[in-house]
XYZ file of C-alpha atoms in Angstrom:
546
model
C 15.491 -27.380 10.483
C 18.579 -29.591 10.654
C 22.120 -28.864 9.516
C 24.491 -31.817 9.141
C 28.145 -31.619 8.168
C 30.391 -34.420 6.992
C 34.125 -34.114 6.394
C 34.523 -35.630 2.949
C 37.273 -38.153 2.355
C 38.226 -38.293 6.005
C 40.370 -41.391 5.516
C 42.090 -39.806 2.537
C 42.815 -36.741 4.680
C 44.233 -38.808 7.548
C 46.166 -41.373 5.506
C 47.213 -39.352 2.454
C 50.737 -38.962 3.885
C 52.086 -42.519 4.391
C 54.031 -41.805 7.575
C 52.663 -42.623 10.988
C 53.574 -39.297 12.608
C 51.567 -37.407 9.964
C 48.700 -39.909 10.161
C 48.489 -39.468 13.928
C 48.544 -35.719 13.428
C 45.766 -35.893 10.831
C 43.625 -37.925 13.204
C 44.315 -35.407 15.976
C 43.312 -32.506 13.716
C 39.937 -34.128 12.880
C 39.271 -35.072 16.487
C 40.080 -31.561 17.712
C 37.810 -30.075 15.021
C 34.802 -32.107 16.225
C 35.361 -32.150 19.957
C 36.904 -28.749 20.608
C 36.539 -26.308 17.713
C 32.939 -27.019 16.715
C 31.823 -27.857 20.236
C 32.977 -24.433 21.482
C 31.564 -22.342 18.621
C 29.346 -19.384 19.445
C 26.202 -20.668 17.763
C 23.617 -18.395 16.128
C 20.619 -17.785 18.357
C 18.219 -20.705 18.473
C 20.739 -23.324 17.279
C 21.542 -26.454 19.288
C 24.430 -28.862 18.786
C 23.026 -32.380 18.796
C 26.198 -34.303 17.996
C 29.771 -33.860 16.741
C 32.321 -36.652 16.337
C 34.067 -38.826 13.784
C 34.156 -36.018 11.215
C 30.378 -35.519 11.351
C 28.041 -33.177 13.153
C 24.333 -32.397 13.537
C 22.634 -29.174 14.655
C 19.033 -28.091 14.961
C 18.327 -24.563 13.678
C 15.165 -22.444 13.891
C 15.184 -21.319 10.227
C 16.861 -21.904 6.876
C 18.618 -18.524 7.160
C 20.117 -19.363 10.547
C 21.277 -22.747 9.227
C 23.014 -20.980 6.322
C 24.735 -18.652 8.773
C 25.955 -21.596 10.833
C 27.209 -23.303 7.688
C 29.404 -20.293 6.868
C 30.907 -20.366 10.362
C 31.698 -24.110 10.216
C 33.092 -23.780 6.693
C 35.510 -21.104 7.890
C 36.851 -23.452 10.580
C 37.133 -26.361 8.117
C 39.178 -24.224 5.722
C 41.695 -23.499 8.497
C 42.610 -27.179 8.818
C 42.517 -27.985 5.094
C 39.604 -30.418 4.809
C 36.860 -30.845 2.231
C 33.456 -30.594 3.886
C 29.880 -31.067 2.763
C 26.592 -29.965 4.279
C 22.982 -31.044 4.286
C 20.177 -28.712 5.362
C 16.597 -29.932 5.524
C 13.531 -30.004 7.755
C 13.759 -33.805 7.653
C 16.699 -35.147 9.677
C 17.023 -38.273 7.523
C 17.400 -36.170 4.364
C 19.803 -33.702 5.983
C 22.089 -36.489 7.225
C 21.952 -38.888 4.283
C 21.972 -36.301 1.507
C 24.733 -33.943 2.627
C 25.789 -33.163 -0.945
C 26.589 -29.444 -0.764
C 30.381 -29.828 -1.149
C 33.043 -27.245 -0.303
C 36.540 -28.470 -1.238
C 39.617 -27.033 0.468
C 41.347 -24.316 -1.572
C 44.549 -22.784 -0.139
C 44.138 -19.122 0.734
C 47.589 -18.367 -0.665
C 48.136 -19.546 -4.242
C 51.304 -17.562 -4.916
C 53.816 -20.405 -4.458
C 55.094 -22.518 -7.337
C 56.415 -25.653 -5.648
C 54.673 -28.758 -4.244
C 54.954 -29.698 -0.583
C 57.893 -32.101 -0.269
C 55.889 -34.413 2.038
C 52.382 -34.469 0.573
C 52.636 -32.923 -2.888
C 50.034 -30.336 -1.847
C 50.346 -27.053 -3.767
C 51.647 -24.442 -3.339
C 54.689 -23.604 -1.210
C 57.088 -20.744 -1.779
C 60.323 -22.681 -1.602
C 61.393 -26.141 -2.827
C 61.715 -28.994 -0.304
C 59.500 -27.322 2.264
C 56.240 -28.407 3.911
C 52.851 -26.871 3.271
C 51.536 -25.106 6.423
C 48.518 -27.424 6.553
C 50.837 -30.448 6.502
C 53.288 -28.980 8.989
C 50.456 -28.431 11.458
C 50.136 -32.208 11.772
C 53.548 -32.655 13.394
C 53.877 -32.796 17.148
C 56.736 -31.044 18.889
C 57.855 -33.571 21.510
C 59.231 -30.697 23.609
C 55.827 -28.996 23.830
C 54.820 -28.231 27.453
C 52.231 -30.642 28.858
C 49.797 -27.798 29.584
C 50.124 -26.234 26.092
C 47.346 -26.309 23.483
C 49.686 -28.120 21.108
C 50.228 -30.924 23.592
C 46.523 -31.192 24.320
C 45.717 -31.439 20.614
C 48.233 -34.111 19.677
C 47.855 -36.091 22.885
C 44.074 -35.980 22.905
C 43.771 -39.756 22.917
C 46.159 -39.984 25.851
C 44.033 -37.559 27.805
C 40.735 -39.057 26.770
C 41.510 -42.772 26.982
C 44.258 -42.879 29.582
C 44.229 -39.926 31.930
C 40.511 -39.349 32.392
C 39.230 -42.411 34.252
C 41.238 -44.628 31.916
C 44.222 -46.843 32.528
C 45.921 -44.143 34.626
C 43.367 -44.796 37.358
C 44.628 -48.381 37.599
C 48.325 -47.508 38.043
C 50.435 -45.792 40.630
C 50.701 -42.030 40.221
C 54.292 -42.107 38.947
C 53.542 -44.310 35.934
C 50.127 -42.746 35.332
C 51.790 -39.421 34.579
C 54.060 -41.033 31.971
C 51.502 -43.049 29.991
C 51.557 -42.562 26.221
C 50.692 -44.537 23.114
C 53.510 -45.134 20.654
C 53.916 -42.305 18.126
C 56.283 -43.651 15.496
C 57.910 -46.919 14.411
C 60.735 -45.718 12.143
C 64.094 -45.677 13.946
C 65.488 -43.025 11.589
C 63.949 -39.831 10.228
C 63.801 -38.618 6.606
C 67.452 -37.530 6.770
C 68.743 -40.757 8.250
C 69.117 -39.406 11.764
C 68.221 -41.453 14.848
C 64.588 -41.042 15.866
C 64.029 -41.738 19.566
C 60.229 -41.932 19.335
C 60.514 -44.376 16.431
C 62.984 -46.554 18.311
C 60.631 -46.690 21.294
C 57.659 -47.537 19.068
C 59.548 -50.340 17.318
C 60.577 -51.860 20.652
C 57.123 -51.839 22.249
C 55.792 -53.616 19.150
C 58.307 -56.416 19.667
C 61.002 -55.211 17.230
C 59.579 -57.417 14.485
C 58.311 -54.760 12.069
C 54.757 -56.079 12.355
C 51.574 -54.809 13.897
C 47.864 -55.558 13.898
C 45.504 -53.078 12.283
C 42.075 -53.206 13.951
C 38.924 -51.633 12.498
C 35.642 -51.858 14.425
C 32.173 -50.594 13.592
C 28.796 -50.779 15.301
C 26.122 -53.153 14.017
C 22.500 -52.254 13.217
C 23.049 -48.476 13.323
C 21.060 -47.772 10.159
C 18.137 -49.834 11.387
C 17.863 -47.689 14.541
C 17.177 -44.612 12.413
C 14.712 -46.467 10.207
C 12.810 -47.808 13.203
C 12.715 -44.414 14.902
C 11.429 -42.604 11.833
C 8.792 -45.277 11.385
C 7.599 -44.838 14.966
C 7.225 -41.054 14.495
C 5.164 -41.142 11.288
C 2.213 -38.781 11.670
C 3.395 -37.526 15.070
C 2.779 -33.791 15.463
C 5.891 -33.469 17.651
C 8.132 -35.403 15.283
C 10.771 -32.653 15.060
C 11.134 -32.201 18.814
C 11.176 -35.918 19.531
C 13.624 -36.625 16.704
C 16.075 -33.972 17.936
C 15.867 -35.328 21.460
C 16.475 -38.885 20.292
C 19.378 -37.969 17.965
C 21.100 -36.059 20.760
C 20.717 -38.884 23.269
C 21.612 -41.636 20.804
C 24.683 -39.840 19.410
C 26.102 -39.120 22.854
C 25.435 -42.711 23.896
C 27.160 -44.296 20.896
C 30.212 -42.125 21.499
C 30.370 -43.272 25.117
C 30.008 -46.878 23.960
C 33.045 -46.634 21.669
C 35.075 -44.689 24.233
C 34.429 -47.185 27.025
C 35.009 -50.088 24.632
C 38.395 -48.653 23.626
C 39.343 -48.131 27.277
C 38.409 -51.723 28.079
C 40.448 -52.980 25.126
C 43.477 -50.931 26.197
C 43.157 -52.251 29.750
C 42.979 -55.854 28.476
C 46.129 -55.354 26.397
C 47.970 -53.729 29.281
C 47.016 -56.457 31.745
C 48.420 -59.160 29.467
C 51.413 -57.206 28.146
C 52.829 -55.554 31.279
C 53.801 -58.736 33.171
C 54.867 -60.718 30.062
C 58.219 -61.410 28.436
C 57.005 -59.378 25.454
C 57.205 -56.144 27.373
C 60.046 -54.076 25.970
C 58.759 -50.676 26.990
C 61.118 -47.750 27.281
C 60.682 -46.108 30.652
C 62.608 -42.938 31.409
C 61.950 -39.713 33.221
C 59.354 -38.663 30.644
C 57.281 -41.580 29.361
C 55.841 -45.065 29.725
C 54.918 -46.153 26.205
C 52.108 -48.637 25.532
C 51.963 -51.094 22.579
C 48.910 -49.443 21.012
C 48.064 -46.390 18.930
C 44.446 -45.228 18.551
C 43.764 -43.553 15.213
C 39.981 -43.165 15.406
C 37.696 -43.499 18.442
C 34.422 -41.718 17.807
C 30.819 -42.380 16.871
C 30.593 -46.132 16.389
C 34.070 -46.377 14.800
C 37.303 -47.588 16.374
C 40.599 -47.880 14.498
C 43.640 -49.055 16.457
C 47.223 -50.122 15.731
C 48.312 -52.807 18.196
C 51.091 -55.216 19.095
C 50.364 -58.417 17.172
C 50.157 -60.655 20.235
C 47.397 -58.652 21.906
C 45.071 -57.679 19.063
C 42.460 -60.294 19.867
C 42.547 -59.358 23.560
C 41.681 -55.805 22.566
C 38.868 -56.913 20.247
C 37.226 -59.279 22.733
C 37.255 -56.769 25.581
C 36.037 -53.956 23.327
C 33.151 -56.023 21.910
C 31.974 -57.160 25.323
C 32.183 -53.696 26.873
C 30.530 -52.001 23.890
C 27.422 -54.147 24.223
C 27.366 -53.829 28.005
C 27.623 -50.018 27.898
C 24.995 -49.838 25.143
C 22.563 -51.610 27.467
C 23.420 -49.232 30.337
C 23.031 -46.191 28.095
C 19.647 -47.414 26.912
C 18.415 -47.858 30.493
C 19.645 -44.345 31.258
C 17.810 -42.909 28.242
C 14.589 -44.690 29.167
C 14.773 -43.032 32.591
C 15.700 -39.569 31.282
C 13.757 -39.156 28.011
C 11.258 -41.984 28.354
C 12.279 -43.970 25.279
C 14.802 -46.495 24.002
C 17.763 -45.206 21.984
C 18.176 -48.581 20.281
C 14.558 -49.280 19.247
C 15.450 -51.707 16.465
C 17.461 -54.144 18.576
C 15.772 -54.471 21.933
C 17.703 -51.832 23.845
C 21.293 -52.873 23.061
C 23.725 -52.944 20.160
C 26.945 -54.768 19.289
C 30.150 -54.023 17.400
C 32.182 -56.142 14.956
C 35.855 -56.133 14.008
C 38.323 -56.765 11.210
C 41.968 -57.452 12.103
C 44.912 -57.436 9.696
C 48.321 -58.738 10.761
C 50.810 -57.045 8.458
C 54.261 -55.436 8.133
C 54.540 -51.866 9.405
C 55.970 -51.047 5.958
C 52.621 -51.781 4.266
C 51.145 -48.322 3.524
C 48.438 -47.660 6.072
C 45.913 -46.480 3.496
C 46.161 -49.949 1.886
C 46.144 -51.736 5.236
C 43.083 -49.827 6.449
C 41.179 -50.542 3.228
C 41.989 -54.254 3.501
C 41.025 -54.323 7.175
C 37.716 -52.648 6.386
C 37.051 -55.410 3.850
C 37.583 -57.893 6.690
C 35.253 -55.833 8.877
C 32.579 -55.927 6.163
C 32.988 -59.706 5.985
C 32.565 -59.973 9.761
C 29.416 -57.846 9.721
C 27.986 -60.003 6.917
C 28.571 -63.092 9.051
C 26.811 -61.451 11.986
C 23.771 -60.584 9.863
C 23.615 -64.138 8.529
C 23.677 -65.607 12.035
C 20.979 -63.165 13.134
C 18.789 -64.255 10.215
C 19.320 -67.899 11.210
C 18.397 -67.102 14.801
C 15.215 -65.319 13.720
C 14.233 -68.357 11.635
C 14.658 -70.462 14.761
C 12.197 -68.251 16.633
C 14.350 -65.534 18.152
C 12.962 -61.998 18.121
C 13.593 -59.888 15.016
C 14.708 -57.143 17.388
C 17.643 -59.133 18.697
C 20.983 -57.394 18.005
C 23.333 -58.701 15.324
C 25.992 -60.854 17.050
C 29.442 -59.285 17.389
C 31.674 -60.927 14.784
C 35.324 -60.957 13.762
C 37.399 -61.683 10.676
C 41.162 -61.542 10.281
C 43.941 -62.139 7.798
C 47.744 -62.357 7.723
C 49.928 -60.448 5.245
C 53.679 -60.946 4.985
C 54.455 -58.835 1.941
C 51.916 -56.712 0.076
C 48.176 -56.615 -0.568
C 47.380 -57.848 -4.062
C 43.886 -59.306 -3.733
C 40.792 -59.211 -1.541
C 40.402 -61.538 1.456
C 37.698 -63.524 -0.344
C 39.815 -64.052 -3.476
C 42.874 -64.978 -1.414
C 40.945 -67.620 0.527
C 39.309 -69.103 -2.545
C 42.719 -69.463 -4.151
C 44.606 -70.870 -1.161
C 42.109 -72.368 1.274
C 39.179 -73.555 -0.825
C 39.118 -76.343 -3.426
C 37.068 -79.195 -4.843
C 38.112 -82.709 -3.838
C 37.081 -85.206 -6.554
C 37.890 -88.130 -4.242
C 34.882 -87.305 -2.068
C 32.829 -85.203 -4.500
C 32.741 -82.264 -2.088
C 34.284 -78.869 -1.664
C 36.879 -78.437 1.071
C 37.262 -75.175 3.016
C 40.357 -74.850 5.204
C 38.943 -71.820 6.969
C 35.718 -71.046 8.767
C 36.355 -67.297 8.951
C 34.581 -65.044 9.725
C 33.337 -66.021 13.188
C 30.901 -64.584 15.655
C 32.642 -63.637 18.882
C 31.055 -66.662 20.544
C 32.314 -68.995 17.800
C 35.796 -67.488 18.055
C 36.106 -69.053 21.493
C 36.524 -72.427 19.752
C 39.509 -71.130 17.769
C 41.099 -69.754 20.923
C 40.689 -73.134 22.597
C 42.495 -74.802 19.695
C 45.333 -72.263 19.826
C 45.749 -72.956 23.532
C 45.705 -76.711 22.928
C 48.351 -76.578 20.191
C 50.584 -73.816 21.616
C 53.059 -75.945 23.552
C 52.386 -79.318 21.936
C 52.851 -78.846 18.196
C 56.415 -78.049 17.042
C 57.140 -75.540 14.288
C 58.164 -78.261 11.821
C 54.745 -79.912 12.105
C 52.742 -76.656 12.103
C 54.325 -75.633 8.829
C 53.180 -78.856 7.174
C 49.524 -78.729 8.166
C 48.077 -76.293 5.616
C 50.018 -77.780 2.682
C 49.038 -81.322 3.666
C 45.351 -80.407 3.933
C 45.217 -78.946 0.408
C 45.651 -82.443 -1.065
C 43.008 -85.077 -1.784
C 41.377 -86.924 1.099
C 43.559 -90.038 0.854
C 46.699 -87.903 1.075
C 45.204 -85.818 3.891
C 44.486 -88.914 5.918
C 47.959 -90.306 5.209
C 49.395 -87.122 6.745
C 47.092 -87.463 9.755
C 48.230 -91.055 10.246
C 51.876 -89.948 10.089
C 51.456 -87.494 12.978
C 49.076 -89.567 15.092
C 51.792 -91.208 17.200
C 53.411 -87.978 18.403
C 50.501 -85.562 18.119
C 47.320 -87.463 18.870
C 45.270 -84.326 19.719
C 45.947 -82.759 16.324
C 45.352 -86.069 14.541
C 41.981 -86.413 16.267
C 40.984 -82.914 15.189
C 41.963 -83.575 11.554
C 40.459 -87.049 11.172
C 37.627 -86.693 8.648
C 34.185 -88.335 8.658
C 34.544 -91.970 7.623
C 38.064 -92.234 9.083
C 37.136 -91.765 12.744
C 39.623 -94.245 14.189
C 39.866 -92.213 17.401
C 36.138 -92.288 18.044
C 33.112 -90.317 16.874
C 32.754 -86.673 17.804
C 36.462 -85.899 18.170
C 37.068 -84.440 14.727
C 36.990 -80.676 14.087
C 35.778 -81.137 10.505
C 32.193 -79.950 9.954
C 29.968 -80.963 7.062
C 27.524 -78.422 5.617
C 23.791 -79.030 5.873
C 23.567 -79.790 2.136
C 26.495 -82.275 2.409
C 28.404 -80.458 -0.347
C 31.227 -79.005 1.741
C 33.434 -79.864 4.681
C 35.349 -77.234 6.648
C 37.669 -76.968 9.631
C 38.844 -74.243 12.049
C 42.228 -75.925 12.599
C 44.081 -73.881 9.963
C 42.613 -70.662 11.405
C 44.009 -71.629 14.804
C 47.361 -72.592 13.278
C 47.676 -69.229 11.543
C 46.999 -67.322 14.759
C 49.571 -69.491 16.510
C 52.017 -68.890 13.668
C 51.620 -65.130 14.129
C 52.393 -65.593 17.806
C 55.492 -67.631 17.049
C 56.675 -65.171 14.416
C 56.955 -62.529 17.116
C 59.228 -64.792 19.175
C 61.661 -65.856 16.451
C 64.347 -63.341 17.297
C 64.241 -59.568 17.044
C 64.747 -57.230 14.159
C 67.809 -55.116 14.750
C 68.102 -53.581 11.299
């Protein structure tokens, strides 16, 4: 018998209060629930915890009655932190995990108040302009002793990703003790008073009121379960083998995401620490890094990062995730005699969506938009895998790690696909073809081409020319080529890249335009590279001292 729990609306719970300090606290509450509270429960006799993390958990129980008893215990703990939770109980693991529909919404134990919480609107509180206890529990007291439970709860990511075999191991002892992620980016609090943590956070992000929101998710996870269940059809020891596999696989995927996040943090630090961008505040108490993990668990990673280093984080995390997945599979083969990634040849990959946006954009909107980019990236990866299979590659090859990104300067009013169709995609009657000024999303391997273009243009193309490129390319071919001719004398490299088929005055093979196999569309990665370079330059155009 399996019992699975799933915290319902976990993103709503974390992001319902649009202030970073409460969001961080909400993430800490969920993480503590999975990794400390539930992990340390006194389980009914015969129960075994198979996995807890990312707001989900799985247990094996000897009987239906014991599973019901365990459900009551977990529900009591969920009520204490104010979350809605649902359960699935079934002899079949697939049904218990996928059909956890027994919902228990949070209902405050005390309903005597008559006022809403002044921060969240949650009812009730006894006095006006006060916080609900559940909401107040999200706030960290910066004076809390380092060895206190409060500190351990709200600095869990510091302990997990920095102090325990993380970046701290790479630094001298003095700085290792001070390492923290930024906690706030608002320089004043709700009453207009100076906020030291917010000032520090704003400075380590470059004082430009922008950050990169990164959402990552493992590929092919559903297919692992399908393949495993298929392999156990008719097996008399299905229950025992399934429990063993779930336990090994769940622990392995958590280690994959943890090690991937550590590698990403290390990559950011290595590039940020010696650079001119470093504006860290170092005093007797802290050494603040330009990142803030929000979710690192299961196969999910959500990170806020300094704009200039987002792609460094993503690349390192993707590479390490796949490497660790291979190591974990080899370990499982030795320990339990079977692969934990049976659908993809013993390894898995992870994809990413990245949104460059103002810190003032509500995080619940930013996260939703970034997840749309992540979905686009995963779709690209699946398409490339299908192409590779058609070319003869094994069907059990993993989906390639992929990435998609977008830039927002004001507010989110449309989806990435709609935005691109409106601004970067059009029909050119002069050539009878469609023109796409973006090739996003990319596999991680393809992204290397964009990085090469950014490097090539970084110190050679002035701002005045960069700003003209996208506008010039949205015109008909004759006008596009007139623009290319106008820049050819001073910027030959860019002119070569933009010279279209039929106008190859610099020689064949030098253009970055690509024609589709059906000859109905031409596309180029140049604008993608220009936009990444523009984001870089935006961070250097003075500081925001408001």
